[in-house]
PDB file of C-alpha atoms in Angstrom:
ATOM      1  CA  UNK A   1     105.180 -27.165  53.209  1.00 42.00           C
ATOM      2  CA  UNK A   2     105.482 -23.711  51.995  1.00 45.00           C
ATOM      3  CA  UNK A   3     102.312 -22.537  52.378  1.00 46.00           C
ATOM      4  CA  UNK A   4     103.200 -18.882  50.787  1.00 47.00           C
ATOM      5  CA  UNK A   5     103.182 -20.678  48.082  1.00 49.00           C
ATOM      6  CA  UNK A   6      99.809 -22.495  48.081  1.00 46.00           C
ATOM      7  CA  UNK A   7      98.188 -18.856  48.853  1.00 49.00           C
ATOM      8  CA  UNK A   8      99.532 -17.369  45.810  1.00 50.00           C
ATOM      9  CA  UNK A   9      97.729 -20.138  43.621  1.00 58.00           C
ATOM     10  CA  UNK A  10      94.186 -19.755  44.826  1.00 63.00           C
ATOM     11  CA  UNK A  11      93.139 -18.699  41.716  1.00 71.00           C
ATOM     12  CA  UNK A  12      95.183 -21.692  39.817  1.00 80.00           C
ATOM     13  CA  UNK A  13      93.144 -24.010  42.755  1.00 81.00           C
ATOM     14  CA  UNK A  14      89.579 -22.903  41.808  1.00 83.00           C
ATOM     15  CA  UNK A  15      90.319 -23.444  37.953  1.00 88.00           C
ATOM     16  CA  UNK A  16      91.215 -26.589  38.716  1.00 90.00           C
ATOM     17  CA  UNK A  17      87.821 -27.406  40.304  1.00 92.00           C
ATOM     18  CA  UNK A  18      85.617 -25.527  38.128  1.00 94.00           C
ATOM     19  CA  UNK A  19      85.337 -28.952  35.812  1.00 96.00           C
ATOM     20  CA  UNK A  20      84.184 -30.770  38.935  1.00 96.00           C
ATOM     21  CA  UNK A  21      81.852 -27.795  39.785  1.00 95.00           C
ATOM     22  CA  UNK A  22      80.413 -27.738  36.306  1.00 96.00           C
ATOM     23  CA  UNK A  23      78.737 -31.604  36.613  1.00 97.00           C
ATOM     24  CA  UNK A  24      75.004 -31.808  37.105  1.00 96.00           C
ATOM     25  CA  UNK A  25      74.442 -32.631  40.653  1.00 97.00           C
ATOM     26  CA  UNK A  26      77.835 -31.432  42.685  1.00 97.00           C
ATOM     27  CA  UNK A  27      77.120 -29.197  45.166  1.00 95.00           C
ATOM     28  CA  UNK A  28      80.831 -28.245  46.510  1.00 92.00           C
ATOM     29  CA  UNK A  29      84.161 -29.011  46.139  1.00 92.00           C
ATOM     30  CA  UNK A  30      87.134 -28.299  48.095  1.00 92.00           C
ATOM     31  CA  UNK A  31      91.241 -28.731  48.483  1.00 92.00           C
ATOM     32  CA  UNK A  32      92.144 -29.563  52.026  1.00 91.00           C
ATOM     33  CA  UNK A  33      95.626 -30.034  53.595  1.00 89.00           C
ATOM     34  CA  UNK A  34      96.152 -33.253  55.565  1.00 88.00           C
ATOM     35  CA  UNK A  35      96.003 -31.654  58.399  1.00 88.00           C
ATOM     36  CA  UNK A  36      92.535 -30.058  57.951  1.00 87.00           C
ATOM     37  CA  UNK A  37      92.934 -26.592  56.574  1.00 88.00           C
ATOM     38  CA  UNK A  38      91.034 -25.410  53.766  1.00 87.00           C
ATOM     39  CA  UNK A  39      92.601 -24.046  50.594  1.00 85.00           C
ATOM     40  CA  UNK A  40      91.632 -20.690  49.402  1.00 77.00           C
ATOM     41  CA  UNK A  41      88.567 -19.211  50.602  1.00 71.00           C
ATOM     42  CA  UNK A  42      85.607 -20.955  51.617  1.00 74.00           C
ATOM     43  CA  UNK A  43      82.522 -20.867  53.648  1.00 80.00           C
ATOM     44  CA  UNK A  44      81.774 -22.367  57.416  1.00 85.00           C
ATOM     45  CA  UNK A  45      80.656 -25.851  55.663  1.00 83.00           C
ATOM     46  CA  UNK A  46      84.249 -25.869  53.952  1.00 84.00           C
ATOM     47  CA  UNK A  47      86.072 -25.343  57.156  1.00 88.00           C
ATOM     48  CA  UNK A  48      83.812 -28.217  58.616  1.00 89.00           C
ATOM     49  CA  UNK A  49      84.537 -30.095  55.513  1.00 90.00           C
ATOM     50  CA  UNK A  50      88.322 -29.541  55.426  1.00 89.00           C
ATOM     51  CA  UNK A  51      89.207 -30.429  59.118  1.00 89.00           C
ATOM     52  CA  UNK A  52      87.058 -34.031  59.312  1.00 91.00           C
ATOM     53  CA  UNK A  53      87.956 -35.264  55.634  1.00 89.00           C
ATOM     54  CA  UNK A  54      91.571 -35.261  56.499  1.00 84.00           C
ATOM     55  CA  UNK A  55      90.727 -37.353  59.775  1.00 88.00           C
ATOM     56  CA  UNK A  56      88.233 -39.906  57.992  1.00 91.00           C
ATOM     57  CA  UNK A  57      90.753 -39.902  55.352  1.00 88.00           C
ATOM     58  CA  UNK A  58      93.469 -40.821  57.760  1.00 87.00           C
ATOM     59  CA  UNK A  59      91.636 -43.409  59.386  1.00 92.00           C
ATOM     60  CA  UNK A  60      90.734 -45.527  56.622  1.00 92.00           C
ATOM     61  CA  UNK A  61      94.264 -45.518  55.120  1.00 88.00           C
ATOM     62  CA  UNK A  62      95.392 -46.651  58.351  1.00 91.00           C
ATOM     63  CA  UNK A  63      92.304 -49.193  58.312  1.00 94.00           C
ATOM     64  CA  UNK A  64      93.433 -50.289  54.983  1.00 94.00           C
ATOM     65  CA  UNK A  65      97.556 -50.290  55.720  1.00 92.00           C
ATOM     66  CA  UNK A  66      96.613 -52.366  58.727  1.00 95.00           C
ATOM     67  CA  UNK A  67      94.680 -55.072  57.325  1.00 96.00           C
ATOM     68  CA  UNK A  68      96.536 -55.343  54.242  1.00 95.00           C
ATOM     69  CA  UNK A  69      94.530 -54.428  51.673  1.00 94.00           C
ATOM     70  CA  UNK A  70      96.184 -52.160  49.156  1.00 90.00           C
ATOM     71  CA  UNK A  71      96.464 -48.567  48.855  1.00 87.00           C
ATOM     72  CA  UNK A  72      93.073 -46.218  49.674  1.00 86.00           C
ATOM     73  CA  UNK A  73      92.558 -44.281  46.386  1.00 84.00           C
ATOM     74  CA  UNK A  74      89.516 -42.763  47.386  1.00 90.00           C
ATOM     75  CA  UNK A  75      86.787 -42.632  49.592  1.00 93.00           C
ATOM     76  CA  UNK A  76      82.907 -42.387  48.743  1.00 94.00           C
ATOM     77  CA  UNK A  77      80.507 -42.334  51.200  1.00 94.00           C
ATOM     78  CA  UNK A  78      76.762 -42.520  50.458  1.00 94.00           C
ATOM     79  CA  UNK A  79      74.025 -40.926  52.142  1.00 95.00           C
ATOM     80  CA  UNK A  80      69.984 -40.509  52.210  1.00 94.00           C
ATOM     81  CA  UNK A  81      70.817 -36.729  50.388  1.00 93.00           C
ATOM     82  CA  UNK A  82      74.050 -37.682  48.265  1.00 95.00           C
ATOM     83  CA  UNK A  83      77.815 -38.385  48.218  1.00 96.00           C
ATOM     84  CA  UNK A  84      81.055 -37.083  49.730  1.00 95.00           C
ATOM     85  CA  UNK A  85      84.429 -38.224  47.778  1.00 95.00           C
ATOM     86  CA  UNK A  86      87.310 -37.745  49.219  1.00 95.00           C
ATOM     87  CA  UNK A  87      91.077 -38.323  47.229  1.00 93.00           C
ATOM     88  CA  UNK A  88      94.088 -37.793  48.316  1.00 91.00           C
ATOM     89  CA  UNK A  89      96.262 -35.707  46.685  1.00 90.00           C
ATOM     90  CA  UNK A  90      99.932 -36.569  47.304  1.00 85.00           C
ATOM     91  CA  UNK A  91     100.908 -36.542  50.727  1.00 83.00           C
ATOM     92  CA  UNK A  92      99.646 -33.343  51.861  1.00 88.00           C
ATOM     93  CA  UNK A  93      96.373 -32.612  50.395  1.00 90.00           C
ATOM     94  CA  UNK A  94      92.924 -34.095  49.295  1.00 92.00           C
ATOM     95  CA  UNK A  95      89.662 -33.106  47.086  1.00 94.00           C
ATOM     96  CA  UNK A  96      86.418 -33.249  48.568  1.00 95.00           C
ATOM     97  CA  UNK A  97      83.452 -33.742  46.175  1.00 96.00           C
ATOM     98  CA  UNK A  98      79.857 -33.155  47.909  1.00 95.00           C
ATOM     99  CA  UNK A  99      76.856 -34.397  45.489  1.00 96.00           C
ATOM    100  CA  UNK A 100      73.315 -34.791  44.967  1.00 95.00           C
ATOM    101  CA  UNK A 101      71.978 -38.322  45.210  1.00 93.00           C
ATOM    102  CA  UNK A 102      71.660 -38.535  41.684  1.00 92.00           C
ATOM    103  CA  UNK A 103      75.155 -37.710  40.306  1.00 94.00           C
ATOM    104  CA  UNK A 104      76.607 -39.329  37.426  1.00 95.00           C
ATOM    105  CA  UNK A 105      79.418 -40.882  39.511  1.00 94.00           C
ATOM    106  CA  UNK A 106      81.610 -41.982  36.543  1.00 95.00           C
ATOM    107  CA  UNK A 107      81.815 -38.726  35.504  1.00 96.00           C
ATOM    108  CA  UNK A 108      83.074 -37.406  39.108  1.00 96.00           C
ATOM    109  CA  UNK A 109      85.437 -40.214  38.782  1.00 95.00           C
ATOM    110  CA  UNK A 110      86.630 -39.199  35.416  1.00 96.00           C
ATOM    111  CA  UNK A 111      86.872 -35.674  36.148  1.00 96.00           C
ATOM    112  CA  UNK A 112      88.294 -36.028  39.703  1.00 96.00           C
ATOM    113  CA  UNK A 113      91.050 -38.177  38.052  1.00 95.00           C
ATOM    114  CA  UNK A 114      92.267 -35.169  36.103  1.00 95.00           C
ATOM    115  CA  UNK A 115      91.741 -32.825  38.750  1.00 94.00           C
ATOM    116  CA  UNK A 116      94.237 -34.801  41.128  1.00 93.00           C
ATOM    117  CA  UNK A 117      96.887 -35.180  38.303  1.00 93.00           C
ATOM    118  CA  UNK A 118      96.608 -30.994  37.773  1.00 91.00           C
ATOM    119  CA  UNK A 119      96.458 -30.399  41.330  1.00 89.00           C
ATOM    120  CA  UNK A 120      99.590 -32.808  41.923  1.00 88.00           C
ATOM    121  CA  UNK A 121     101.754 -30.754  39.513  1.00 85.00           C
ATOM    122  CA  UNK A 122     100.825 -27.350  40.835  1.00 82.00           C
ATOM    123  CA  UNK A 123     101.071 -28.601  44.671  1.00 75.00           C
ATOM    124  CA  UNK A 124     104.569 -30.058  44.173  1.00 69.00           C
ATOM    125  CA  UNK A 125     106.919 -27.050  43.421  1.00 57.00           C
ATOM    126  CA  UNK A 126     105.322 -25.371  46.309  1.00 53.00           C
ATOM    127  CA  UNK A 127     106.136 -28.134  48.692  1.00 52.00           C
ATOM    128  CA  UNK A 128     109.322 -28.118  47.676  1.00 53.00           C
ATOM    129  CA  UNK A 129     109.710 -24.209  47.536  1.00 51.00           C
TER     130      UNK A 129
END
């Protein structure tokens, strides 16, 4: 994968995440590679999220495959503080969204679908370059 192409597009990646960040109740939103590396500049929490989200999504994807239960589309974890939504983008990236407990999950799902589509168009040329 060509990480130089990704670095050049950091501001474009931030633009893809802006609609998610505008939703009331969204606390953080990051893009991570499936090997646990964050895309763009992020804080310590983002580093931890990047590293662990790849492992979690990989484990869930493997479990779903092993029990012949289709293809995992997104992972939603509900905690007593809020929700963590992880959706794979292509084969090499994921978007991770952290929210408050009372967030409009339907709005998140709709906006995340658009973000994934936009991000796929940005990542595929960089991955092929």
